[in-house]
PDB file of C-alpha atoms in Angstrom:
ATOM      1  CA  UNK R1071       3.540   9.782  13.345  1.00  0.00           C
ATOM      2  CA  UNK R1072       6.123  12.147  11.793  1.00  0.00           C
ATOM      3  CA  UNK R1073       8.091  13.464  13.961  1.00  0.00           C
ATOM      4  CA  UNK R1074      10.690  11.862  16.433  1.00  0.00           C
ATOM      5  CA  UNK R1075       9.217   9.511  18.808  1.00  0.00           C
ATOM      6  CA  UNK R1076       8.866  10.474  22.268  1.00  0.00           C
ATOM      7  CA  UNK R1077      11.259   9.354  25.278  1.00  0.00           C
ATOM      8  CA  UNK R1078       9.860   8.172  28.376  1.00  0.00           C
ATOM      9  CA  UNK R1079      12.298   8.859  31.499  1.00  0.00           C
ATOM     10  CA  UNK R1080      11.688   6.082  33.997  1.00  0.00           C
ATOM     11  CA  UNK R1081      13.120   6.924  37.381  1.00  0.00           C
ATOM     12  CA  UNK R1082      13.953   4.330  39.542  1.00  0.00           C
ATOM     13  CA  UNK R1083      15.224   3.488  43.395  1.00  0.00           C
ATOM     14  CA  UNK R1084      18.214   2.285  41.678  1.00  0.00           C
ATOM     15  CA  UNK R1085      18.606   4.856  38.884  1.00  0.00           C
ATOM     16  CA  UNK R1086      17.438   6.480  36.055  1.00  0.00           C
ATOM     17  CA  UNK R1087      16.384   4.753  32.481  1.00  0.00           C
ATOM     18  CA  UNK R1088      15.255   7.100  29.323  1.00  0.00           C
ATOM     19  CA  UNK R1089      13.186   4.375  26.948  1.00  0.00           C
ATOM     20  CA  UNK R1090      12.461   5.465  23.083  1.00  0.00           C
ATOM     21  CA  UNK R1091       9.004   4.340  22.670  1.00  0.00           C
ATOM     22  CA  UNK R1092       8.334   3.092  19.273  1.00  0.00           C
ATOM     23  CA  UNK R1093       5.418   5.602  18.459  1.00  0.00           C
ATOM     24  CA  UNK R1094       6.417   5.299  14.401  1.00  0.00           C
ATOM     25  CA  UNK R1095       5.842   1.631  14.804  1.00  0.00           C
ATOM     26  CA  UNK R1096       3.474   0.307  17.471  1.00  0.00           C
ATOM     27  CA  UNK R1097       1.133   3.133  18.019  1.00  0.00           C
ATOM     28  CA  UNK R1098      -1.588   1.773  20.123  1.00  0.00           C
ATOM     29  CA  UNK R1099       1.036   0.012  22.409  1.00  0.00           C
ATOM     30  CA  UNK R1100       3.212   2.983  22.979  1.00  0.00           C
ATOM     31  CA  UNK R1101       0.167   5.273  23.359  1.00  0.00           C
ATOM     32  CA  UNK R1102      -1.506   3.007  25.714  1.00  0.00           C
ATOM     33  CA  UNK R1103       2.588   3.104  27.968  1.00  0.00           C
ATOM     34  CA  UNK R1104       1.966   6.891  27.780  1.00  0.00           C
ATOM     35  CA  UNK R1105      -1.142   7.333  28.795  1.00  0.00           C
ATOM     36  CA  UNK R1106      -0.740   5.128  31.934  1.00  0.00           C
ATOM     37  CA  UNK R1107       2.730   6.767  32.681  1.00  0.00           C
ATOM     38  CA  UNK R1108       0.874   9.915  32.583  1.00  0.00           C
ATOM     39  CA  UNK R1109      -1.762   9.589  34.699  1.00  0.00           C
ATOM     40  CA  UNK R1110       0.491   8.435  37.297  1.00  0.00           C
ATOM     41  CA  UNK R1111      -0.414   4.506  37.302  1.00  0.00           C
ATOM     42  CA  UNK R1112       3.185   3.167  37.379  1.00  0.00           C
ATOM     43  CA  UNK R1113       3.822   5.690  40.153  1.00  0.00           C
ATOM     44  CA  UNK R1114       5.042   3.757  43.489  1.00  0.00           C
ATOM     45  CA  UNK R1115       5.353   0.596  41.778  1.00  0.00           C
ATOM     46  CA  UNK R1116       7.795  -2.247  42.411  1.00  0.00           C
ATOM     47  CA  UNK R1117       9.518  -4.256  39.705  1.00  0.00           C
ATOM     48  CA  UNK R1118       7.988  -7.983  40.592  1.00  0.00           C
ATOM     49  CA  UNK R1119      10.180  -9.967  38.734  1.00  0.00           C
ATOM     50  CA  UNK R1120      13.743 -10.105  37.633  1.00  0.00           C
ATOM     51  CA  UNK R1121      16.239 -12.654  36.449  1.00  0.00           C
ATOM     52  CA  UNK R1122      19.698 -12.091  35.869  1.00  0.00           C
ATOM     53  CA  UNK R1123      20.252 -12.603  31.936  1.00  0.00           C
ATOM     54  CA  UNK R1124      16.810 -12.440  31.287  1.00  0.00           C
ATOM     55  CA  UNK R1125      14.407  -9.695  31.984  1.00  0.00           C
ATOM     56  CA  UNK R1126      12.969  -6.826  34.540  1.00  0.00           C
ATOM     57  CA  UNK R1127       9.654  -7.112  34.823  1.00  0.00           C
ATOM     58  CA  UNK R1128       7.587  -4.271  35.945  1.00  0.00           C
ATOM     59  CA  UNK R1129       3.815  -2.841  36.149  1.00  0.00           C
ATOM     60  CA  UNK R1130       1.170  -4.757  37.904  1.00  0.00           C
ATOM     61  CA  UNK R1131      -0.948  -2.366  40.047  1.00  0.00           C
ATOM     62  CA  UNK R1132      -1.023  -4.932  42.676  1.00  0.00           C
ATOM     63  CA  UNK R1133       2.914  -4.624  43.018  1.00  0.00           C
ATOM     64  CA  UNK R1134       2.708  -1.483  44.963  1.00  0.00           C
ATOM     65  CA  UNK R1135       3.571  -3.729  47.978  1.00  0.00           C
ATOM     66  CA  UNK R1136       6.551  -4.908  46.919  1.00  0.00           C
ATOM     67  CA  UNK R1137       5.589  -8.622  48.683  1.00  0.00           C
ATOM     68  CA  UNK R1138       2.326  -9.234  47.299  1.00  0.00           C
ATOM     69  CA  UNK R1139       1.239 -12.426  46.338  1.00  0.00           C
ATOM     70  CA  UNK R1140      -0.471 -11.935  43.872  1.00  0.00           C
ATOM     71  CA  UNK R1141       2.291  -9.133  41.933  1.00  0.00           C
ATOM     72  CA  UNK R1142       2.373 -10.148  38.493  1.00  0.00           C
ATOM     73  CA  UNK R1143      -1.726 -10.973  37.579  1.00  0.00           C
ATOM     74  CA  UNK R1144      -2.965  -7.130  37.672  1.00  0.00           C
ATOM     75  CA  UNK R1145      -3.521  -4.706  35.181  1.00  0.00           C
ATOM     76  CA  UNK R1146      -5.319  -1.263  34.579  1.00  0.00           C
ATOM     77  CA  UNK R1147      -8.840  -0.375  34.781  1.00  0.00           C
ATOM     78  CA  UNK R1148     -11.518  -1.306  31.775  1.00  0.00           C
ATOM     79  CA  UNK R1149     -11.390   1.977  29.815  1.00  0.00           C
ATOM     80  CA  UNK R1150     -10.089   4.226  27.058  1.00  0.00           C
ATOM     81  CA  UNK R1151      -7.255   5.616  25.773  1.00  0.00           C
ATOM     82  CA  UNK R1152      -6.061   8.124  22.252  1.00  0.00           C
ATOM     83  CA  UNK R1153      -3.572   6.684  19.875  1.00  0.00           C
ATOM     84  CA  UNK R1154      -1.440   9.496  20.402  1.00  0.00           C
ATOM     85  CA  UNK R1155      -0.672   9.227  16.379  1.00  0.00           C
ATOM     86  CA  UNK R1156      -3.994   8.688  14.665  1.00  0.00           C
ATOM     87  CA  UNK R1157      -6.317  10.368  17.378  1.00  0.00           C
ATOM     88  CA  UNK R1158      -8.957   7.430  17.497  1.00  0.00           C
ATOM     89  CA  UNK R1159      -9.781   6.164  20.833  1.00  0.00           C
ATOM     90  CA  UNK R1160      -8.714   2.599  21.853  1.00  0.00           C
ATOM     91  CA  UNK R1161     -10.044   0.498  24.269  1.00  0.00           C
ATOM     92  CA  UNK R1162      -8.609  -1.362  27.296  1.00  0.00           C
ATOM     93  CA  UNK R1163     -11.168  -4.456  28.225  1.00  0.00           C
ATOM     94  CA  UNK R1164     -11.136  -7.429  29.936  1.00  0.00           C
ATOM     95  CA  UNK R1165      -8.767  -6.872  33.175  1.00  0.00           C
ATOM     96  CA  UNK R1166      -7.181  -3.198  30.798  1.00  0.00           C
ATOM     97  CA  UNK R1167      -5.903  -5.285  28.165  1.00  0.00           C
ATOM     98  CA  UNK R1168      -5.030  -3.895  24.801  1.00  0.00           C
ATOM     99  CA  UNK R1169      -5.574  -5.648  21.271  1.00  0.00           C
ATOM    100  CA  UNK R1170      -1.568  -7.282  20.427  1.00  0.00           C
ATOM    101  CA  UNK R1171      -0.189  -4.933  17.883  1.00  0.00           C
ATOM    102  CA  UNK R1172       1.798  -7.593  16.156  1.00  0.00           C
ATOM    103  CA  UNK R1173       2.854  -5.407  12.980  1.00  0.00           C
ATOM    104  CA  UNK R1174       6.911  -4.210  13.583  1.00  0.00           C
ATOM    105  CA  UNK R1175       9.375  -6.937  13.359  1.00  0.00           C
ATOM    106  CA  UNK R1176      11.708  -5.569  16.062  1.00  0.00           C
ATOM    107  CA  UNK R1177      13.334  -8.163  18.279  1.00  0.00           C
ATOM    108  CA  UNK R1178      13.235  -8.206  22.078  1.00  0.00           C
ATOM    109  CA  UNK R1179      17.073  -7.930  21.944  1.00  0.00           C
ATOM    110  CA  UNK R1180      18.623  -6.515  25.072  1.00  0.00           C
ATOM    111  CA  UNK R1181      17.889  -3.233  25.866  1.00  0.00           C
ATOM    112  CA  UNK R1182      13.893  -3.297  24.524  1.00  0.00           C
ATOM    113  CA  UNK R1183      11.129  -2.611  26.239  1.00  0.00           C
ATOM    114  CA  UNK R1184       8.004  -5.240  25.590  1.00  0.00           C
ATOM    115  CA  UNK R1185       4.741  -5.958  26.513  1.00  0.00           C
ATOM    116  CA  UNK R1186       4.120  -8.390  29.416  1.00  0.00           C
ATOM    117  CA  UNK R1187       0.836 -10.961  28.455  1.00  0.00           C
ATOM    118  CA  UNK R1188      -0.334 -13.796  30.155  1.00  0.00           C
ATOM    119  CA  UNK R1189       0.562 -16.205  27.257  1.00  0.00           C
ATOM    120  CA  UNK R1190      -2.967 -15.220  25.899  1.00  0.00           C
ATOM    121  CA  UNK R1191      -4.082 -13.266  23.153  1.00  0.00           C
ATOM    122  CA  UNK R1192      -4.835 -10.032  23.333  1.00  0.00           C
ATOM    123  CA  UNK R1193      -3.887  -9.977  27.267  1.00  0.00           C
ATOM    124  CA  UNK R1194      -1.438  -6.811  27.621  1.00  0.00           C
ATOM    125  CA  UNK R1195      -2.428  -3.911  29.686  1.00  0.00           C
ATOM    126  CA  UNK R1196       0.295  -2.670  31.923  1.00  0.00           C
ATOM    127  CA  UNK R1197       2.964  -5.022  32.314  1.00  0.00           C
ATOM    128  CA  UNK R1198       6.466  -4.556  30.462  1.00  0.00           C
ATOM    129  CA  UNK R1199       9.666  -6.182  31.159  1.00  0.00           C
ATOM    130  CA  UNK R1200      13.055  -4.567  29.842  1.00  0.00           C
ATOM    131  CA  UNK R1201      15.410  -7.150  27.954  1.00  0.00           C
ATOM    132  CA  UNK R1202      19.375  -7.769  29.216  1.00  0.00           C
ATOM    133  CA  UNK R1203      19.634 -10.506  26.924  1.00  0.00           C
ATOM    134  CA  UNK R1204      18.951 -11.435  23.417  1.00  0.00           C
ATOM    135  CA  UNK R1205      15.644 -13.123  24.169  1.00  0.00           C
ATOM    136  CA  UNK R1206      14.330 -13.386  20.443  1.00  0.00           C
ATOM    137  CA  UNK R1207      12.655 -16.820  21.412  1.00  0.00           C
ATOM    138  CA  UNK R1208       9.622 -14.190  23.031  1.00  0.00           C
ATOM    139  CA  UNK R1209       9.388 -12.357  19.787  1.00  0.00           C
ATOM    140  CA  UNK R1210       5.613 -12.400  18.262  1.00  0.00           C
ATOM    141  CA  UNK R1211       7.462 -13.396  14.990  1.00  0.00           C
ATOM    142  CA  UNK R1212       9.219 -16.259  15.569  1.00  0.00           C
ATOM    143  CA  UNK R1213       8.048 -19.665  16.411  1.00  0.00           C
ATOM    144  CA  UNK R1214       6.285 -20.784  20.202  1.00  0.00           C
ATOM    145  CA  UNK R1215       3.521 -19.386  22.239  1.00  0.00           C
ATOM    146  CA  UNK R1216       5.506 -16.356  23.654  1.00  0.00           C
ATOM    147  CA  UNK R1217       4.741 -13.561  21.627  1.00  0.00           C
ATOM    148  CA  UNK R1218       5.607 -10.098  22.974  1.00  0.00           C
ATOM    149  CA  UNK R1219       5.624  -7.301  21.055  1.00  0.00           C
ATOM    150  CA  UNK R1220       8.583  -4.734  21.603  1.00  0.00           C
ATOM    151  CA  UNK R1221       7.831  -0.950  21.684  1.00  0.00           C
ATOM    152  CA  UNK R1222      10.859   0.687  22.834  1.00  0.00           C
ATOM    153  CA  UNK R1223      14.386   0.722  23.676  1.00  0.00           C
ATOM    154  CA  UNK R1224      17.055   1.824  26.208  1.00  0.00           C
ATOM    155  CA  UNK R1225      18.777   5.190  25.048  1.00  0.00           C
ATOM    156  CA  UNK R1226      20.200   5.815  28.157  1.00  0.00           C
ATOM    157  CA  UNK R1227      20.634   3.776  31.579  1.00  0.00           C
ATOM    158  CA  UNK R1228      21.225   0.493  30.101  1.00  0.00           C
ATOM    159  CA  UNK R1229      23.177  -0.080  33.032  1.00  0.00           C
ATOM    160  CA  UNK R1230      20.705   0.350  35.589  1.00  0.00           C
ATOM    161  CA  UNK R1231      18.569  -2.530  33.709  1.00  0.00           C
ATOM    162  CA  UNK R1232      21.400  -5.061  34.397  1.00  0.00           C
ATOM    163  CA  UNK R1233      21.816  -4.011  37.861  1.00  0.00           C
ATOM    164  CA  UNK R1234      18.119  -4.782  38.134  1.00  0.00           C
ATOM    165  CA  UNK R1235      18.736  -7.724  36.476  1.00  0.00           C
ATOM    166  CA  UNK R1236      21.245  -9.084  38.921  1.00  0.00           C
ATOM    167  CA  UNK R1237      19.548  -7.954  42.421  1.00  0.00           C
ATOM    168  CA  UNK R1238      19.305 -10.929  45.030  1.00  0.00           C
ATOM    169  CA  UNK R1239      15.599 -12.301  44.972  1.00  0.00           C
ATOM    170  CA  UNK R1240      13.419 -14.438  46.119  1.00  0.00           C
ATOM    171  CA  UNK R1241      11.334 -16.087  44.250  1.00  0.00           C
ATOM    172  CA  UNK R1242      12.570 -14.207  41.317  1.00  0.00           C
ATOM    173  CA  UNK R1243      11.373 -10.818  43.277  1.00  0.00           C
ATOM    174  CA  UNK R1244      13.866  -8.678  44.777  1.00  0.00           C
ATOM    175  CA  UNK R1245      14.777  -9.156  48.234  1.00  0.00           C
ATOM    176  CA  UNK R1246      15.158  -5.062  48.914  1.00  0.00           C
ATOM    177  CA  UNK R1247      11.964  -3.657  47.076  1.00  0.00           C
ATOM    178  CA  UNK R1248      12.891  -1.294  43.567  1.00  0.00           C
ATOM    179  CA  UNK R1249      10.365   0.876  43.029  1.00  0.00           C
ATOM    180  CA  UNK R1250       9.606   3.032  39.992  1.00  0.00           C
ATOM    181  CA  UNK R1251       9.245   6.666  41.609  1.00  0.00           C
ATOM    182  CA  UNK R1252       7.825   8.273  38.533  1.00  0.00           C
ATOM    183  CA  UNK R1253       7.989   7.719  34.558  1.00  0.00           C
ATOM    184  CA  UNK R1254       7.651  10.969  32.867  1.00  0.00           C
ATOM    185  CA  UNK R1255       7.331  11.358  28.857  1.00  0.00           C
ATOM    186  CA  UNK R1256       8.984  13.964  26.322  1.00  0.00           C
ATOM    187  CA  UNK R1257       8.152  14.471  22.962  1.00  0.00           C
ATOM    188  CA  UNK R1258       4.260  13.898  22.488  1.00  0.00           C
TER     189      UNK R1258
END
């Protein structure tokens, strides 16, 4: 990839974010981001989990009903994908997870974007959270089970993550639903 790396614009109920996505870096991850945010997947979503301090979670199909039990253990459809930077085709399998593209040492400091996994290898598909804290403890490099590759960061609307961040919830979901209206991408 040799040219600057695209910007995804994620507008929200509560605002607008604009995300760098590390194309340069993580390839596969940020390809597989774009190609869901293109085909309209994230569309009508509801972030499912949020913790002031912490994280915004975001992306599981099933949180289109921004009560559902069961918000946090979806993903996309078995399929395929480009790598927007080599051209080969990549696969999503086993509930739309992508292979972990452990390979850039960038920290889930606050204001990255990161892949959501179930703790599993191998077990990303469509889930991201955005970081409001220094949460290095999550990184794939350092020690622990969490490993969560980063592939982005806040350029713009860092603000609107911590007011995310610091909705009331229940349960850790928000009591008045945020939805993600649409997440567009510049720069492919």
């Amino acid at each position: 990839w040799n040219k600057p790396n695209p910007v995804a614009t994620l507008t929200t109920t509560m605002g607008v974010v604009k995300v760098e996505l590390y194309m340069d870096r993580v390839p596969i991850t940020a390809s597989n981001f774009i190609d869901l945010a293109q085909s309209g997947f994230y569309n009508g979503i509801h972030f499912h989990r949020v913790i002031p301090g912490f994280m915004d979670q975001f992306g599981c199909p099933y949180a289109k009903d921004p009560n559902a039990r069961n918000a946090g253990t979806g993903g996309p459809e078995d399929g395929t994908f480009t790598n927007l930077a080599t051209g080969t085709t990549e696969t999503r399998s086993n509930g739309g997870n992508i292979k972990d593209e452990n390979i850039s040492k960038d920290s889930n400091a606050p204001g990255t974007l990161s892949m959501a996994n179930t703790g599993r290898p191998n077990s990303g598909g469509s889930q991201f959270f955005l970081n409001v804290n220094d949460n290095s403890n999550l990184d794939w490099f350092s020690p622990g089970q969490s490993q969560h590759p980063v592939f982005g960061k806040v350029v713009e609307g860092y603000d609107i993550c911590k007011a995310i961040s610091e909705v009331p919830t229940r349960n850790d979901n928000p009591v008045e639903p945020i939805r993600m209206e649409s997440i567009t991408i510049d720069g492919i």
